[in-house]
Amino acid sequence: MKKTIYLDNAATTKVSKAALDAMLPFLHERYGNPSSVYSVGRDAKEAMETARNKVAQAIGARPEEIFFTGCGTESNNWALKSVAAMRKEKGQHIITSTIEHPAVLNTLKYLETQGYEVTYLGVDKFGQISLDALTKAIRKDTILISIMAANNEIGTIFPTAEIGKIASDNGILFHTDAVQAAGSIPLDVRKLNVDLLTISGHKIGALKGVGVLFIKKGLKLPPLIHGGGQEHGMRSGTENVAGIAGLAAALEYRVSRLPQDNLTKKRDRLIEGVLKIKKSAFTGDPVNRLPGIASFVFEAIEGESMLLMLDAFGICASSGSACSSGSLDPSHVLLGIGLPHEIAHGSLRLSLCEDTTDEDIDYVIEKLTDVVDKLRKMSPVWQE
Ligand SMILES: *Cc1c(COP(=O)(O)O)cnc(C)c1O
């Protein structure tokens, strides 16, 4: 079989051993419904509460502040739509950044159709917002700030604690999409001053289709999903017991491995090697960046072609252009950091994991160098 080097861990991860071990008993033996009164059900309920404790502990929260959801997208929808509904009388203005994940941006676009006003804060070339601009954007009717903890395309880590302080000083609720940050950098909801925080299972070594929303105690958020009253009436639907147990185990494992110094070293080795390619540049914040994400742009290269050629060498990577929507528009994140369209088209994100070896990195640098060279030789716009 052809060797596969998976460097797209920011898109999804394989289920970790920790998560798999935690999940297996709940699939075939301890499969009860947590709402049932008999012991198999109580057993499942207990597993859920153990998982809730673990997640709470991993982010410095209390167990009653942890709510399990169907995915990161759902958690973001719940946070934004419910705060908007709850605070409508107080105001209808929300602040975010231009480089959020579509799960935040498109939810806010929807809220705009419902009469809410959204300010999209621009970012600098590293993908950072200005705290000064944030403070200036605050109005009397601002009800919510939603700014991600770290960006999924360029790995930039935002100053979440400072943003949280500005929000709380002004009596504004603060939500952070921490899907990429969770398990990669330390997160403490109290130190960060966050009211709402989103986590997704499949980005941290657990299943697709399970997520978390942290809701600070005292915040009476209306539910997004109504039904049988699970999760204290806040998120109905029979709980994904195995998935939840897996998410908690995966997060606990990741947090126990922080800080990810080894991963950071490998990432930097990869960056150093790739930047030896002519007319290549690094994207994102050189210092405040996630340990596992290396991102680049190459002049006179079309991202899709690069991905296909890398795939032929067994290398899985991603490019900001095209992506899920199937459109050929370059990524809003790369345009957001000020790259011109033609440069943004030649983007590449390599996201590593614990299993990535030095040999993998050498192989990727070698093949990528060849691929870029080949594509440029065929390109009408490339000039040495
Ligand atoms: C993947 C991702 C999401 C969406 O999470 P799902 O569980 O796939 O719905 C949201 N935000 C960021 C930053 C992500 O990387």
PDB file of N, CA and C and ligand atoms in Angstrom, residues 10-11 70-74 76 101 103 148 150-152 177-180 198-203 209-211, ligand 1:
ATOM      1  N   ALA A  10      -5.836  19.790  10.965  1.00  0.00           N
ATOM      2  CA  ALA A  10      -6.727  20.904  11.304  1.00  0.00           C
ATOM      3  C   ALA A  10      -8.099  20.698  10.664  1.00  0.00           C
ATOM      4  N   ALA A  11      -8.170  19.774   9.680  1.00  0.00           N
ATOM      5  CA  ALA A  11      -9.460  19.473   9.041  1.00  0.00           C
ATOM      6  C   ALA A  11     -10.197  18.397   9.825  1.00  0.00           C
ATOM      7  N   GLY A  70     -23.953  18.459  19.184  1.00  0.00           N
ATOM      8  CA  GLY A  70     -23.738  17.593  18.026  1.00  0.00           C
ATOM      9  C   GLY A  70     -22.477  17.913  17.237  1.00  0.00           C
ATOM     10  N   CYS A  71     -21.864  19.056  17.437  1.00  0.00           N
ATOM     11  CA  CYS A  71     -20.610  19.412  16.743  1.00  0.00           C
ATOM     12  C   CYS A  71     -20.205  20.835  17.099  1.00  0.00           C
ATOM     13  N   GLY A  72     -19.039  21.233  16.628  1.00  0.00           N
ATOM     14  CA  GLY A  72     -18.575  22.597  16.868  1.00  0.00           C
ATOM     15  C   GLY A  72     -19.503  23.619  16.220  1.00  0.00           C
ATOM     16  N   THR A  73     -19.973  23.298  15.031  1.00  0.00           N
ATOM     17  CA  THR A  73     -20.877  24.200  14.318  1.00  0.00           C
ATOM     18  C   THR A  73     -22.148  24.449  15.138  1.00  0.00           C
ATOM     19  N   GLU A  74     -22.683  23.380  15.717  1.00  0.00           N
ATOM     20  CA  GLU A  74     -23.888  23.536  16.538  1.00  0.00           C
ATOM     21  C   GLU A  74     -23.601  24.416  17.757  1.00  0.00           C
ATOM     22  N   ASN A  76     -21.418  26.772  18.078  1.00  0.00           N
ATOM     23  CA  ASN A  76     -21.321  28.166  17.641  1.00  0.00           C
ATOM     24  C   ASN A  76     -22.702  28.750  17.352  1.00  0.00           C
ATOM     25  N   HIS A 101     -14.275  31.179  11.471  1.00  0.00           N
ATOM     26  CA  HIS A 101     -14.729  29.997  10.727  1.00  0.00           C
ATOM     27  C   HIS A 101     -16.136  30.283  10.164  1.00  0.00           C
ATOM     28  N   ALA A 103     -18.691  28.670  10.420  1.00  0.00           N
ATOM     29  CA  ALA A 103     -19.723  28.335  11.413  1.00  0.00           C
ATOM     30  C   ALA A 103     -20.087  29.553  12.266  1.00  0.00           C
ATOM     31  N   MET A 148     -12.550  34.012  17.686  1.00  0.00           N
ATOM     32  CA  MET A 148     -11.970  32.672  17.875  1.00  0.00           C
ATOM     33  C   MET A 148     -10.706  32.717  18.729  1.00  0.00           C
ATOM     34  N   ALA A 150      -8.107  30.596  18.237  1.00  0.00           N
ATOM     35  CA  ALA A 150      -7.011  30.416  17.288  1.00  0.00           C
ATOM     36  C   ALA A 150      -7.609  30.093  15.929  1.00  0.00           C
ATOM     37  N   ASN A 151      -6.929  30.573  14.888  1.00  0.00           N
ATOM     38  CA  ASN A 151      -7.461  30.412  13.538  1.00  0.00           C
ATOM     39  C   ASN A 151      -7.091  29.063  12.911  1.00  0.00           C
ATOM     40  N   ASN A 152      -8.049  28.489  12.197  1.00  0.00           N
ATOM     41  CA  ASN A 152      -7.882  27.155  11.623  1.00  0.00           C
ATOM     42  C   ASN A 152      -7.054  27.134  10.343  1.00  0.00           C
ATOM     43  N   ASP A 177     -14.673  30.669  19.743  1.00  0.00           N
ATOM     44  CA  ASP A 177     -14.627  29.400  19.042  1.00  0.00           C
ATOM     45  C   ASP A 177     -13.223  28.835  19.300  1.00  0.00           C
ATOM     46  N   ALA A 178     -13.159  27.861  20.219  1.00  0.00           N
ATOM     47  CA  ALA A 178     -11.855  27.299  20.601  1.00  0.00           C
ATOM     48  C   ALA A 178     -11.642  25.918  19.990  1.00  0.00           C
ATOM     49  N   VAL A 179     -12.287  25.670  18.842  1.00  0.00           N
ATOM     50  CA  VAL A 179     -12.201  24.345  18.219  1.00  0.00           C
ATOM     51  C   VAL A 179     -10.756  23.975  17.897  1.00  0.00           C
ATOM     52  N   GLN A 180      -9.975  24.940  17.392  1.00  0.00           N
ATOM     53  CA  GLN A 180      -8.576  24.638  17.067  1.00  0.00           C
ATOM     54  C   GLN A 180      -7.663  24.765  18.283  1.00  0.00           C
ATOM     55  N   THR A 198     -16.513  27.130  22.556  1.00  0.00           N
ATOM     56  CA  THR A 198     -16.861  25.990  21.696  1.00  0.00           C
ATOM     57  C   THR A 198     -15.689  25.028  21.517  1.00  0.00           C
ATOM     58  N   ILE A 199     -15.995  23.723  21.609  1.00  0.00           N
ATOM     59  CA  ILE A 199     -15.006  22.667  21.346  1.00  0.00           C
ATOM     60  C   ILE A 199     -15.646  21.646  20.399  1.00  0.00           C
ATOM     61  N   SER A 200     -14.833  21.034  19.547  1.00  0.00           N
ATOM     62  CA  SER A 200     -15.344  19.981  18.664  1.00  0.00           C
ATOM     63  C   SER A 200     -14.523  18.702  18.844  1.00  0.00           C
ATOM     64  N   GLY A 201     -15.207  17.560  18.881  1.00  0.00           N
ATOM     65  CA  GLY A 201     -14.525  16.286  19.112  1.00  0.00           C
ATOM     66  C   GLY A 201     -13.504  15.914  18.049  1.00  0.00           C
ATOM     67  N   HIS A 202     -13.895  16.045  16.762  1.00  0.00           N
ATOM     68  CA  HIS A 202     -13.046  15.456  15.718  1.00  0.00           C
ATOM     69  C   HIS A 202     -11.788  16.256  15.410  1.00  0.00           C
ATOM     70  N   LYS A 203     -11.631  17.431  16.025  1.00  0.00           N
ATOM     71  CA  LYS A 203     -10.394  18.185  15.830  1.00  0.00           C
ATOM     72  C   LYS A 203      -9.356  17.838  16.899  1.00  0.00           C
ATOM     73  N   GLY A 209     -19.066  14.710  14.905  1.00  0.00           N
ATOM     74  CA  GLY A 209     -20.457  14.689  15.354  1.00  0.00           C
ATOM     75  C   GLY A 209     -20.624  14.757  16.855  1.00  0.00           C
ATOM     76  N   VAL A 210     -19.656  15.320  17.533  1.00  0.00           N
ATOM     77  CA  VAL A 210     -19.841  15.577  18.967  1.00  0.00           C
ATOM     78  C   VAL A 210     -19.064  16.843  19.319  1.00  0.00           C
ATOM     79  N   GLY A 211     -19.683  17.679  20.131  1.00  0.00           N
ATOM     80  CA  GLY A 211     -19.045  18.940  20.501  1.00  0.00           C
ATOM     81  C   GLY A 211     -19.411  19.355  21.905  1.00  0.00           C
TER      82      GLY A 211
HETATM   83  C1  LIG B   1     -13.775  22.541  12.366  1.00  0.00           C
HETATM   84  C2  LIG B   1     -14.089  23.857  12.958  1.00  0.00           C
HETATM   85  C3  LIG B   1     -15.408  24.180  13.337  1.00  0.00           C
HETATM   86  C4  LIG B   1     -16.573  23.264  13.083  1.00  0.00           C
HETATM   87  O1  LIG B   1     -16.590  22.142  13.918  1.00  0.00           O
HETATM   88  P1  LIG B   1     -17.470  20.856  13.471  1.00  0.00           P
HETATM   89  O2  LIG B   1     -17.441  19.966  14.662  1.00  0.00           O
HETATM   90  O3  LIG B   1     -16.795  20.291  12.267  1.00  0.00           O
HETATM   91  O4  LIG B   1     -18.841  21.365  13.182  1.00  0.00           O
HETATM   92  C5  LIG B   1     -15.620  25.405  13.908  1.00  0.00           C
HETATM   93  N1  LIG B   1     -14.617  26.264  14.117  1.00  0.00           N
HETATM   94  C6  LIG B   1     -13.344  26.002  13.784  1.00  0.00           C
HETATM   95  C7  LIG B   1     -12.273  26.979  14.090  1.00  0.00           C
HETATM   96  C8  LIG B   1     -13.033  24.776  13.189  1.00  0.00           C
HETATM   97  O5  LIG B   1     -11.769  24.509  12.842  1.00  0.00           O
END
